[in-house]
Amino acid sequence: MGGEQSVTTARERAANVRIHVPGHPFRLAAGEGLVWVLNRAPRPCPPSRPCTVTRIDPRANRVVGKPTRLPADGWDLAAGFGSVWATQFDGRLIRIDARTGAITARISARPIYFGSGVTVGGGFVWTGNDDERNARGSVSKIDPDTNRVVGNVTGLGSPQSITYGAGAVWVADHAGWLLKIDPTTLDVVARQRLDFGAHGVVATNEAVYVADAHENRLLEADPKTAKVRRIVELPVGLIYPTVGAGMLWSSSAAAWGNVRDDRVIAVDPETLKIVRTLHLGGNVPAITFGFGSVWAPVRTGWVVRTTPSAKS
């Protein structure tokens, strides 16, 4: 079992910047020169308190512009192609202009309801469609030039986690599969059975990492074949991991329960051991990495920016 080194160095403490944001920060995306914050209450956003998307300028470490009000309850977001893309529980994908913050498209693909996960890569936007109103789970490919769906991968289970990396679309299906999808042909070119329901996947040219939030495990797979290389047990469950500064980063999966857990974890990708633990003063649902920093939404109304030293 991997050990947890609970250290927050003086340098890292000095690098922490706390940025107040209106609402309850929930998910983040970094890109198009900004950090984007999806704000939603712990429960679905009522009309009196709509979900919003806020922009943070990483050069000034402050909120800029007015929040963008989402038409419906939001869940995830990704930045790319001059925009930020937000999924909603009404089954639509919302496109927001990165410069103005205005909604420029409300994309629908009925009878498919776009699901919770969204990512960008290979010149397209990708959604993992696990909505219960769909007959089966699927992945949709959206052309940002036309705002139209140009392909679907059907017959999946519950594709809650999706990412783009190593030249492919990766789905960690909560039904128990790791899938590698060719972004051009939309063929599933590699398939690996998992013995758990995944919560988060991230891919690099060297490895694919899948989080098992239920059993506090981390899986490493080969980016060419999707074959499992290693599975390690950790003293804390990871959820929706990301990569940056030579590390694998994640918030604690326990933050999604009825407990207080303010940890952000750094895992060494060579040893798959926890090497840093940051305590940020409130539950952190998920994180992102961008502009040389880890960005963490703290549900008490803050986004914390931590700029770690790169791994030597």
PDB file of C-alpha atoms in Angstrom:
ATOM      1  CA  MET A   1       0.000   0.000   0.000  1.00  0.00           C
ATOM      2  CA  GLY A   2       1.400   3.414  -0.959  1.00  0.00           C
ATOM      3  CA  GLY A   3       2.230   5.821   1.826  1.00  0.00           C
ATOM      4  CA  GLU A   4       0.993   9.367   2.100  1.00  0.00           C
ATOM      5  CA  GLN A   5       3.555  12.064   2.728  1.00  0.00           C
ATOM      6  CA  SER A   6       1.535  14.883   4.272  1.00  0.00           C
ATOM      7  CA  VAL A   7       3.732  17.831   3.390  1.00  0.00           C
ATOM      8  CA  THR A   8       3.014  21.347   2.276  1.00  0.00           C
ATOM      9  CA  THR A   9       6.329  23.110   1.908  1.00  0.00           C
ATOM     10  CA  ALA A  10       6.920  26.745   2.776  1.00  0.00           C
ATOM     11  CA  ARG A  11       7.429  27.455  -0.907  1.00  0.00           C
ATOM     12  CA  GLU A  12       4.067  25.908  -1.780  1.00  0.00           C
ATOM     13  CA  ARG A  13       2.301  27.776   1.041  1.00  0.00           C
ATOM     14  CA  ALA A  14       3.769  31.012  -0.282  1.00  0.00           C
ATOM     15  CA  ALA A  15       2.549  30.126  -3.761  1.00  0.00           C
ATOM     16  CA  ASN A  16      -1.070  29.631  -2.655  1.00  0.00           C
ATOM     17  CA  VAL A  17      -3.365  32.364  -3.978  1.00  0.00           C
ATOM     18  CA  ARG A  18      -7.008  32.472  -2.863  1.00  0.00           C
ATOM     19  CA  ILE A  19      -9.429  34.011  -5.338  1.00  0.00           C
ATOM     20  CA  HIS A  20     -12.976  34.744  -4.205  1.00  0.00           C
ATOM     21  CA  VAL A  21     -15.677  33.791  -6.697  1.00  0.00           C
ATOM     22  CA  PRO A  22     -19.430  34.345  -6.452  1.00  0.00           C
ATOM     23  CA  GLY A  23     -21.466  31.211  -5.856  1.00  0.00           C
ATOM     24  CA  HIS A  24     -20.295  27.671  -5.127  1.00  0.00           C
ATOM     25  CA  PRO A  25     -17.312  26.715  -7.334  1.00  0.00           C
ATOM     26  CA  PHE A  26     -17.694  23.150  -8.554  1.00  0.00           C
ATOM     27  CA  ARG A  27     -15.672  22.387 -11.706  1.00  0.00           C
ATOM     28  CA  LEU A  28     -12.790  24.145 -13.452  1.00  0.00           C
ATOM     29  CA  ALA A  29     -11.220  24.277 -16.903  1.00  0.00           C
ATOM     30  CA  ALA A  30      -8.064  26.075 -18.001  1.00  0.00           C
ATOM     31  CA  GLY A  31      -7.608  27.342 -21.518  1.00  0.00           C
ATOM     32  CA  GLU A  32      -8.034  30.193 -23.971  1.00  0.00           C
ATOM     33  CA  GLY A  33      -5.985  32.404 -21.642  1.00  0.00           C
ATOM     34  CA  LEU A  34      -8.398  32.010 -18.733  1.00  0.00           C
ATOM     35  CA  VAL A  35      -9.472  29.708 -15.926  1.00  0.00           C
ATOM     36  CA  TRP A  36     -13.178  28.912 -16.064  1.00  0.00           C
ATOM     37  CA  VAL A  37     -15.267  28.149 -12.989  1.00  0.00           C
ATOM     38  CA  LEU A  38     -18.609  26.351 -13.093  1.00  0.00           C
ATOM     39  CA  ASN A  39     -20.606  27.397 -10.040  1.00  0.00           C
ATOM     40  CA  ARG A  40     -23.441  25.232  -8.833  1.00  0.00           C
ATOM     41  CA  ALA A  41     -24.992  24.547  -5.444  1.00  0.00           C
ATOM     42  CA  PRO A  42     -24.660  21.038  -3.961  1.00  0.00           C
ATOM     43  CA  ARG A  43     -28.139  20.386  -5.320  1.00  0.00           C
ATOM     44  CA  PRO A  44     -29.488  21.230  -8.792  1.00  0.00           C
ATOM     45  CA  CYS A  45     -29.474  24.952  -9.496  1.00  0.00           C
ATOM     46  CA  PRO A  46     -32.960  26.435  -8.932  1.00  0.00           C
ATOM     47  CA  PRO A  47     -34.176  29.332 -11.127  1.00  0.00           C
ATOM     48  CA  SER A  48     -33.574  31.711  -8.233  1.00  0.00           C
ATOM     49  CA  ARG A  49     -29.903  30.651  -8.039  1.00  0.00           C
ATOM     50  CA  PRO A  50     -28.873  29.628 -11.547  1.00  0.00           C
ATOM     51  CA  CYS A  51     -25.624  27.878 -12.378  1.00  0.00           C
ATOM     52  CA  THR A  52     -23.012  30.260 -13.718  1.00  0.00           C
ATOM     53  CA  VAL A  53     -19.622  30.205 -15.405  1.00  0.00           C
ATOM     54  CA  THR A  54     -17.034  32.684 -14.112  1.00  0.00           C
ATOM     55  CA  ARG A  55     -13.757  33.728 -15.741  1.00  0.00           C
ATOM     56  CA  ILE A  56     -10.478  34.151 -13.842  1.00  0.00           C
ATOM     57  CA  ASP A  57      -7.530  36.003 -15.363  1.00  0.00           C
ATOM     58  CA  PRO A  58      -4.452  33.940 -14.356  1.00  0.00           C
ATOM     59  CA  ARG A  59      -2.159  36.944 -14.911  1.00  0.00           C
ATOM     60  CA  ALA A  60      -3.984  39.045 -12.331  1.00  0.00           C
ATOM     61  CA  ASN A  61      -5.470  36.232 -10.183  1.00  0.00           C
ATOM     62  CA  ARG A  62      -8.891  37.834 -10.169  1.00  0.00           C
ATOM     63  CA  VAL A  63     -12.360  37.364 -11.599  1.00  0.00           C
ATOM     64  CA  VAL A  64     -12.970  39.312 -14.789  1.00  0.00           C
ATOM     65  CA  GLY A  65     -16.218  40.182 -16.526  1.00  0.00           C
ATOM     66  CA  LYS A  66     -19.702  39.179 -15.471  1.00  0.00           C
ATOM     67  CA  PRO A  67     -20.667  35.563 -14.743  1.00  0.00           C
ATOM     68  CA  THR A  68     -22.402  33.765 -17.597  1.00  0.00           C
ATOM     69  CA  ARG A  69     -25.767  32.397 -16.534  1.00  0.00           C
ATOM     70  CA  LEU A  70     -26.373  28.852 -17.785  1.00  0.00           C
ATOM     71  CA  PRO A  71     -29.847  28.071 -19.132  1.00  0.00           C
ATOM     72  CA  ALA A  72     -30.053  24.855 -17.051  1.00  0.00           C
ATOM     73  CA  ASP A  73     -28.252  22.901 -14.363  1.00  0.00           C
ATOM     74  CA  GLY A  74     -24.585  22.489 -15.356  1.00  0.00           C
ATOM     75  CA  TRP A  75     -22.094  19.747 -14.599  1.00  0.00           C
ATOM     76  CA  ASP A  76     -18.792  19.824 -16.492  1.00  0.00           C
ATOM     77  CA  LEU A  77     -16.817  22.129 -18.765  1.00  0.00           C
ATOM     78  CA  ALA A  78     -13.817  22.178 -21.100  1.00  0.00           C
ATOM     79  CA  ALA A  79     -11.978  24.997 -22.870  1.00  0.00           C
ATOM     80  CA  GLY A  80     -10.900  25.119 -26.499  1.00  0.00           C
ATOM     81  CA  PHE A  81     -11.519  26.618 -29.955  1.00  0.00           C
ATOM     82  CA  GLY A  82     -11.985  30.133 -28.576  1.00  0.00           C
ATOM     83  CA  SER A  83     -14.737  28.957 -26.236  1.00  0.00           C
ATOM     84  CA  VAL A  84     -15.669  27.080 -23.118  1.00  0.00           C
ATOM     85  CA  TRP A  85     -18.092  24.167 -23.451  1.00  0.00           C
ATOM     86  CA  ALA A  86     -20.472  23.289 -20.598  1.00  0.00           C
ATOM     87  CA  THR A  87     -22.690  20.231 -20.247  1.00  0.00           C
ATOM     88  CA  GLN A  88     -26.170  20.591 -18.781  1.00  0.00           C
ATOM     89  CA  PHE A  89     -28.713  18.194 -17.336  1.00  0.00           C
ATOM     90  CA  ASP A  90     -31.242  19.216 -19.972  1.00  0.00           C
ATOM     91  CA  GLY A  91     -29.068  17.289 -22.429  1.00  0.00           C
ATOM     92  CA  ARG A  92     -27.640  20.287 -24.260  1.00  0.00           C
ATOM     93  CA  LEU A  93     -24.052  21.455 -24.690  1.00  0.00           C
ATOM     94  CA  ILE A  94     -23.552  25.185 -24.142  1.00  0.00           C
ATOM     95  CA  ARG A  95     -20.816  27.108 -25.978  1.00  0.00           C
ATOM     96  CA  ILE A  96     -19.543  30.325 -24.374  1.00  0.00           C
ATOM     97  CA  ASP A  97     -17.293  32.816 -26.161  1.00  0.00           C
ATOM     98  CA  ALA A  98     -13.952  33.068 -24.342  1.00  0.00           C
ATOM     99  CA  ARG A  99     -13.577  36.777 -25.042  1.00  0.00           C
ATOM    100  CA  THR A 100     -17.040  38.110 -24.257  1.00  0.00           C
ATOM    101  CA  GLY A 101     -18.538  35.448 -21.975  1.00  0.00           C
ATOM    102  CA  ALA A 102     -21.657  35.360 -24.170  1.00  0.00           C
ATOM    103  CA  ILE A 103     -23.435  32.123 -25.054  1.00  0.00           C
ATOM    104  CA  THR A 104     -22.932  31.555 -28.775  1.00  0.00           C
ATOM    105  CA  ALA A 105     -24.511  28.114 -29.239  1.00  0.00           C
ATOM    106  CA  ARG A 106     -26.916  25.752 -27.482  1.00  0.00           C
ATOM    107  CA  ILE A 107     -26.209  22.419 -29.098  1.00  0.00           C
ATOM    108  CA  SER A 108     -28.717  19.578 -29.036  1.00  0.00           C
ATOM    109  CA  ALA A 109     -28.479  16.087 -30.493  1.00  0.00           C
ATOM    110  CA  ARG A 110     -31.844  14.559 -29.658  1.00  0.00           C
ATOM    111  CA  PRO A 111     -32.660  11.723 -29.265  1.00  0.00           C
ATOM    112  CA  ILE A 112     -29.197  11.634 -27.643  1.00  0.00           C
ATOM    113  CA  TYR A 113     -28.896  13.611 -24.436  1.00  0.00           C
ATOM    114  CA  PHE A 114     -25.364  14.876 -24.008  1.00  0.00           C
ATOM    115  CA  GLY A 115     -23.996  13.433 -20.787  1.00  0.00           C
ATOM    116  CA  SER A 116     -21.927  14.789 -17.946  1.00  0.00           C
ATOM    117  CA  GLY A 117     -18.393  14.555 -19.355  1.00  0.00           C
ATOM    118  CA  VAL A 118     -16.832  16.850 -21.963  1.00  0.00           C
ATOM    119  CA  THR A 119     -13.299  17.192 -23.338  1.00  0.00           C
ATOM    120  CA  VAL A 120     -11.515  18.711 -26.336  1.00  0.00           C
ATOM    121  CA  GLY A 121      -8.792  17.289 -28.556  1.00  0.00           C
ATOM    122  CA  GLY A 122      -7.853  16.393 -32.099  1.00  0.00           C
ATOM    123  CA  GLY A 123      -9.756  19.359 -33.499  1.00  0.00           C
ATOM    124  CA  PHE A 124     -13.116  18.367 -31.989  1.00  0.00           C
ATOM    125  CA  VAL A 125     -15.237  18.475 -28.843  1.00  0.00           C
ATOM    126  CA  TRP A 126     -16.186  15.136 -27.259  1.00  0.00           C
ATOM    127  CA  THR A 127     -18.955  14.281 -24.811  1.00  0.00           C
ATOM    128  CA  GLY A 128     -19.546  11.139 -22.774  1.00  0.00           C
ATOM    129  CA  ASN A 129     -23.291  10.562 -22.808  1.00  0.00           C
ATOM    130  CA  ASP A 130     -24.359   8.592 -19.757  1.00  0.00           C
ATOM    131  CA  ASP A 131     -27.756  10.227 -19.272  1.00  0.00           C
ATOM    132  CA  GLU A 132     -30.423   7.799 -18.045  1.00  0.00           C
ATOM    133  CA  ARG A 133     -32.791   9.052 -20.754  1.00  0.00           C
ATOM    134  CA  ASN A 134     -30.508   7.530 -23.409  1.00  0.00           C
ATOM    135  CA  ALA A 135     -31.177   3.969 -24.515  1.00  0.00           C
ATOM    136  CA  ARG A 136     -27.437   3.229 -24.209  1.00  0.00           C
ATOM    137  CA  GLY A 137     -24.347   5.181 -23.336  1.00  0.00           C
ATOM    138  CA  SER A 138     -22.425   6.841 -26.164  1.00  0.00           C
ATOM    139  CA  VAL A 139     -19.697   9.306 -27.104  1.00  0.00           C
ATOM    140  CA  SER A 140     -20.439  12.224 -29.428  1.00  0.00           C
ATOM    141  CA  LYS A 141     -18.001  14.086 -31.687  1.00  0.00           C
ATOM    142  CA  ILE A 142     -18.859  17.761 -32.225  1.00  0.00           C
ATOM    143  CA  ASP A 143     -17.309  19.939 -34.928  1.00  0.00           C
ATOM    144  CA  PRO A 144     -16.520  23.372 -33.405  1.00  0.00           C
ATOM    145  CA  ASP A 145     -16.715  24.986 -36.866  1.00  0.00           C
ATOM    146  CA  THR A 146     -20.376  24.059 -37.298  1.00  0.00           C
ATOM    147  CA  ASN A 147     -21.530  23.257 -33.739  1.00  0.00           C
ATOM    148  CA  ARG A 148     -22.934  20.008 -35.077  1.00  0.00           C
ATOM    149  CA  VAL A 149     -22.493  16.369 -34.119  1.00  0.00           C
ATOM    150  CA  VAL A 150     -20.437  14.658 -36.812  1.00  0.00           C
ATOM    151  CA  GLY A 151     -20.245  11.183 -35.295  1.00  0.00           C
ATOM    152  CA  ASN A 152     -21.261   8.947 -32.404  1.00  0.00           C
ATOM    153  CA  VAL A 153     -19.782   5.892 -30.725  1.00  0.00           C
ATOM    154  CA  THR A 154     -22.759   3.878 -29.515  1.00  0.00           C
ATOM    155  CA  GLY A 155     -23.363   0.745 -27.468  1.00  0.00           C
ATOM    156  CA  LEU A 156     -21.445   1.895 -24.387  1.00  0.00           C
ATOM    157  CA  GLY A 157     -22.444   1.500 -20.764  1.00  0.00           C
ATOM    158  CA  SER A 158     -22.007   4.572 -18.579  1.00  0.00           C
ATOM    159  CA  PRO A 159     -19.254   6.774 -20.048  1.00  0.00           C
ATOM    160  CA  GLN A 160     -19.029   9.229 -17.165  1.00  0.00           C
ATOM    161  CA  SER A 161     -15.298   9.932 -17.580  1.00  0.00           C
ATOM    162  CA  ILE A 162     -13.735  11.046 -20.864  1.00  0.00           C
ATOM    163  CA  THR A 163     -10.428  12.576 -21.916  1.00  0.00           C
ATOM    164  CA  TYR A 164      -8.246  13.107 -24.963  1.00  0.00           C
ATOM    165  CA  GLY A 165      -4.598  12.095 -24.947  1.00  0.00           C
ATOM    166  CA  ALA A 166      -1.926  10.123 -26.805  1.00  0.00           C
ATOM    167  CA  GLY A 167      -3.828  10.761 -30.035  1.00  0.00           C
ATOM    168  CA  ALA A 168      -7.026   9.060 -28.917  1.00  0.00           C
ATOM    169  CA  VAL A 169     -10.284   9.520 -27.043  1.00  0.00           C
ATOM    170  CA  TRP A 170     -10.323   7.596 -23.765  1.00  0.00           C
ATOM    171  CA  VAL A 171     -13.442   6.570 -21.877  1.00  0.00           C
ATOM    172  CA  ALA A 172     -13.385   5.133 -18.380  1.00  0.00           C
ATOM    173  CA  ASP A 173     -16.824   3.563 -18.474  1.00  0.00           C
ATOM    174  CA  HIS A 174     -18.462   3.347 -15.065  1.00  0.00           C
ATOM    175  CA  ALA A 175     -19.873   0.010 -16.225  1.00  0.00           C
ATOM    176  CA  GLY A 176     -16.331  -1.374 -15.906  1.00  0.00           C
ATOM    177  CA  TRP A 177     -14.347  -0.744 -19.078  1.00  0.00           C
ATOM    178  CA  LEU A 178     -11.420   1.339 -20.277  1.00  0.00           C
ATOM    179  CA  LEU A 179     -11.912   2.168 -23.961  1.00  0.00           C
ATOM    180  CA  LYS A 180      -9.560   3.686 -26.528  1.00  0.00           C
ATOM    181  CA  ILE A 181     -11.374   5.303 -29.465  1.00  0.00           C
ATOM    182  CA  ASP A 182      -9.801   6.309 -32.759  1.00  0.00           C
ATOM    183  CA  PRO A 183     -10.813   9.978 -33.225  1.00  0.00           C
ATOM    184  CA  THR A 184     -11.028   9.664 -37.023  1.00  0.00           C
ATOM    185  CA  THR A 185     -12.775   6.347 -37.606  1.00  0.00           C
ATOM    186  CA  LEU A 186     -14.576   6.286 -34.208  1.00  0.00           C
ATOM    187  CA  ASP A 187     -13.651   2.623 -33.870  1.00  0.00           C
ATOM    188  CA  VAL A 188     -12.928   1.234 -30.416  1.00  0.00           C
ATOM    189  CA  VAL A 189      -9.341   0.166 -31.056  1.00  0.00           C
ATOM    190  CA  ALA A 190      -8.552  -1.118 -27.547  1.00  0.00           C
ATOM    191  CA  ARG A 191     -10.730  -2.346 -24.718  1.00  0.00           C
ATOM    192  CA  GLN A 192      -9.710  -3.319 -21.188  1.00  0.00           C
ATOM    193  CA  ARG A 193     -12.029  -4.839 -18.613  1.00  0.00           C
ATOM    194  CA  LEU A 194     -11.972  -3.112 -15.200  1.00  0.00           C
ATOM    195  CA  ASP A 195     -13.194  -4.626 -11.958  1.00  0.00           C
ATOM    196  CA  PHE A 196     -14.539  -1.281 -10.739  1.00  0.00           C
ATOM    197  CA  GLY A 197     -16.633   1.695 -11.804  1.00  0.00           C
ATOM    198  CA  ALA A 198     -14.187   4.457 -12.720  1.00  0.00           C
ATOM    199  CA  HIS A 199     -14.359   8.095 -11.663  1.00  0.00           C
ATOM    200  CA  GLY A 200     -11.841   9.914 -13.783  1.00  0.00           C
ATOM    201  CA  VAL A 201      -9.327   9.178 -16.525  1.00  0.00           C
ATOM    202  CA  VAL A 202      -6.332  11.113 -17.814  1.00  0.00           C
ATOM    203  CA  ALA A 203      -3.984  10.130 -20.642  1.00  0.00           C
ATOM    204  CA  THR A 204      -0.422  11.096 -21.532  1.00  0.00           C
ATOM    205  CA  ASN A 205       1.962   9.737 -24.145  1.00  0.00           C
ATOM    206  CA  GLU A 206       3.500   7.543 -21.428  1.00  0.00           C
ATOM    207  CA  ALA A 207       0.466   6.183 -19.589  1.00  0.00           C
ATOM    208  CA  VAL A 208      -3.281   6.249 -19.005  1.00  0.00           C
ATOM    209  CA  TYR A 209      -4.450   6.668 -15.408  1.00  0.00           C
ATOM    210  CA  VAL A 210      -7.861   5.636 -14.100  1.00  0.00           C
ATOM    211  CA  ALA A 211      -9.176   6.473 -10.628  1.00  0.00           C
ATOM    212  CA  ASP A 212     -11.082   3.935  -8.554  1.00  0.00           C
ATOM    213  CA  ALA A 213     -12.709   6.287  -6.051  1.00  0.00           C
ATOM    214  CA  HIS A 214     -14.648   3.505  -4.326  1.00  0.00           C
ATOM    215  CA  GLU A 215     -11.680   1.338  -3.339  1.00  0.00           C
ATOM    216  CA  ASN A 216      -8.929   3.995  -3.125  1.00  0.00           C
ATOM    217  CA  ARG A 217      -6.997   2.541  -6.045  1.00  0.00           C
ATOM    218  CA  LEU A 218      -5.160   3.994  -9.028  1.00  0.00           C
ATOM    219  CA  LEU A 219      -4.722   2.059 -12.271  1.00  0.00           C
ATOM    220  CA  GLU A 220      -2.036   2.642 -14.880  1.00  0.00           C
ATOM    221  CA  ALA A 221      -2.560   1.351 -18.420  1.00  0.00           C
ATOM    222  CA  ASP A 222      -0.500   1.252 -21.614  1.00  0.00           C
ATOM    223  CA  PRO A 223      -1.532   4.105 -23.954  1.00  0.00           C
ATOM    224  CA  LYS A 224      -1.051   1.889 -27.021  1.00  0.00           C
ATOM    225  CA  THR A 225      -2.948  -1.213 -25.951  1.00  0.00           C
ATOM    226  CA  ALA A 226      -4.987  -0.134 -22.872  1.00  0.00           C
ATOM    227  CA  LYS A 227      -3.549  -3.148 -21.051  1.00  0.00           C
ATOM    228  CA  VAL A 228      -3.185  -2.728 -17.292  1.00  0.00           C
ATOM    229  CA  ARG A 229       0.380  -2.220 -16.119  1.00  0.00           C
ATOM    230  CA  ARG A 230      -0.144  -1.532 -12.432  1.00  0.00           C
ATOM    231  CA  ILE A 231      -2.855  -1.101  -9.826  1.00  0.00           C
ATOM    232  CA  VAL A 232      -1.916   0.447  -6.486  1.00  0.00           C
ATOM    233  CA  GLU A 233      -3.874   1.048  -3.305  1.00  0.00           C
ATOM    234  CA  LEU A 234      -3.667   4.510  -1.798  1.00  0.00           C
ATOM    235  CA  PRO A 235      -4.653   5.860   1.625  1.00  0.00           C
ATOM    236  CA  VAL A 236      -7.016   8.328  -0.068  1.00  0.00           C
ATOM    237  CA  GLY A 237      -9.341   7.897  -3.017  1.00  0.00           C
ATOM    238  CA  LEU A 238      -8.614   9.991  -6.092  1.00  0.00           C
ATOM    239  CA  ILE A 239     -11.324  11.462  -8.302  1.00  0.00           C
ATOM    240  CA  TYR A 240     -11.074  13.151 -11.716  1.00  0.00           C
ATOM    241  CA  PRO A 241      -7.244  13.275 -11.773  1.00  0.00           C
ATOM    242  CA  THR A 242      -5.194  15.567 -14.001  1.00  0.00           C
ATOM    243  CA  VAL A 243      -1.507  15.947 -14.853  1.00  0.00           C
ATOM    244  CA  GLY A 244       0.930  18.842 -14.567  1.00  0.00           C
ATOM    245  CA  ALA A 245       4.422  19.800 -13.361  1.00  0.00           C
ATOM    246  CA  GLY A 246       5.517  16.188 -13.629  1.00  0.00           C
ATOM    247  CA  MET A 247       2.840  14.968 -11.223  1.00  0.00           C
ATOM    248  CA  LEU A 248      -0.599  13.383 -11.200  1.00  0.00           C
ATOM    249  CA  TRP A 249      -2.991  15.612  -9.211  1.00  0.00           C
ATOM    250  CA  SER A 250      -6.405  14.933  -7.700  1.00  0.00           C
ATOM    251  CA  SER A 251      -8.766  16.042  -4.999  1.00  0.00           C
ATOM    252  CA  SER A 252     -10.018  13.528  -2.453  1.00  0.00           C
ATOM    253  CA  ALA A 253     -13.021  11.436  -3.434  1.00  0.00           C
ATOM    254  CA  ALA A 254     -14.257  11.706   0.164  1.00  0.00           C
ATOM    255  CA  ALA A 255     -15.075  15.369  -0.518  1.00  0.00           C
ATOM    256  CA  TRP A 256     -18.098  14.132  -2.478  1.00  0.00           C
ATOM    257  CA  GLY A 257     -19.549  12.524   0.651  1.00  0.00           C
ATOM    258  CA  ASN A 258     -20.948  13.975   3.842  1.00  0.00           C
ATOM    259  CA  VAL A 259     -17.518  14.547   5.350  1.00  0.00           C
ATOM    260  CA  ARG A 260     -15.075  17.439   5.364  1.00  0.00           C
ATOM    261  CA  ASP A 261     -12.009  16.662   3.282  1.00  0.00           C
ATOM    262  CA  ASP A 262      -9.926  19.552   1.968  1.00  0.00           C
ATOM    263  CA  ARG A 263      -7.063  17.554   0.485  1.00  0.00           C
ATOM    264  CA  VAL A 264      -5.431  17.907  -2.924  1.00  0.00           C
ATOM    265  CA  ILE A 265      -3.047  15.051  -3.642  1.00  0.00           C
ATOM    266  CA  ALA A 266       0.064  14.802  -5.819  1.00  0.00           C
ATOM    267  CA  VAL A 267       1.124  11.346  -7.026  1.00  0.00           C
ATOM    268  CA  ASP A 268       4.523  10.552  -8.512  1.00  0.00           C
ATOM    269  CA  PRO A 269       3.771   8.861 -11.871  1.00  0.00           C
ATOM    270  CA  GLU A 270       6.916   6.716 -11.619  1.00  0.00           C
ATOM    271  CA  THR A 271       6.200   5.203  -8.208  1.00  0.00           C
ATOM    272  CA  LEU A 272       2.420   5.837  -8.012  1.00  0.00           C
ATOM    273  CA  LYS A 273       2.966   7.006  -4.433  1.00  0.00           C
ATOM    274  CA  ILE A 274       1.520  10.123  -2.846  1.00  0.00           C
ATOM    275  CA  VAL A 275       4.329  12.645  -2.455  1.00  0.00           C
ATOM    276  CA  ARG A 276       2.448  15.831  -1.565  1.00  0.00           C
ATOM    277  CA  THR A 277      -0.748  16.657   0.259  1.00  0.00           C
ATOM    278  CA  LEU A 278      -2.176  20.169   0.238  1.00  0.00           C
ATOM    279  CA  HIS A 279      -4.898  21.247   2.689  1.00  0.00           C
ATOM    280  CA  LEU A 280      -7.049  24.025   1.246  1.00  0.00           C
ATOM    281  CA  GLY A 281      -9.604  24.704   3.992  1.00  0.00           C
ATOM    282  CA  GLY A 282     -12.745  23.242   2.429  1.00  0.00           C
ATOM    283  CA  ASN A 283     -14.074  20.416   0.283  1.00  0.00           C
ATOM    284  CA  VAL A 284     -12.621  20.312  -3.232  1.00  0.00           C
ATOM    285  CA  PRO A 285     -14.866  18.536  -5.787  1.00  0.00           C
ATOM    286  CA  ALA A 286     -12.333  18.470  -8.648  1.00  0.00           C
ATOM    287  CA  ILE A 287      -9.254  20.277  -9.905  1.00  0.00           C
ATOM    288  CA  THR A 288      -7.509  21.344 -13.077  1.00  0.00           C
ATOM    289  CA  PHE A 289      -3.958  22.212 -14.092  1.00  0.00           C
ATOM    290  CA  GLY A 290      -3.050  25.182 -16.245  1.00  0.00           C
ATOM    291  CA  PHE A 291      -0.728  28.169 -16.501  1.00  0.00           C
ATOM    292  CA  GLY A 292       1.846  26.301 -14.424  1.00  0.00           C
ATOM    293  CA  SER A 293      -0.489  25.861 -11.464  1.00  0.00           C
ATOM    294  CA  VAL A 294      -3.008  23.592  -9.791  1.00  0.00           C
ATOM    295  CA  TRP A 295      -6.433  25.261  -9.538  1.00  0.00           C
ATOM    296  CA  ALA A 296      -8.875  23.965  -6.949  1.00  0.00           C
ATOM    297  CA  PRO A 297     -12.494  25.032  -6.376  1.00  0.00           C
ATOM    298  CA  VAL A 298     -13.240  25.192  -2.655  1.00  0.00           C
ATOM    299  CA  ARG A 299     -16.962  24.976  -1.954  1.00  0.00           C
ATOM    300  CA  THR A 300     -16.777  27.818   0.580  1.00  0.00           C
ATOM    301  CA  GLY A 301     -16.517  30.290  -2.310  1.00  0.00           C
ATOM    302  CA  TRP A 302     -12.871  30.306  -3.303  1.00  0.00           C
ATOM    303  CA  VAL A 303     -10.588  29.075  -6.029  1.00  0.00           C
ATOM    304  CA  VAL A 304      -7.117  28.270  -4.716  1.00  0.00           C
ATOM    305  CA  ARG A 305      -4.151  28.492  -7.054  1.00  0.00           C
ATOM    306  CA  THR A 306      -1.026  26.568  -6.079  1.00  0.00           C
ATOM    307  CA  THR A 307       2.136  26.800  -8.139  1.00  0.00           C
ATOM    308  CA  PRO A 308       4.347  23.814  -7.277  1.00  0.00           C
ATOM    309  CA  SER A 309       7.950  23.408  -8.252  1.00  0.00           C
ATOM    310  CA  ALA A 310       8.319  21.114 -11.226  1.00  0.00           C
ATOM    311  CA  LYS A 311       9.416  17.555 -10.575  1.00  0.00           C
ATOM    312  CA  SER A 312      13.193  17.236 -10.959  1.00  0.00           C
TER     313      SER A 312
END
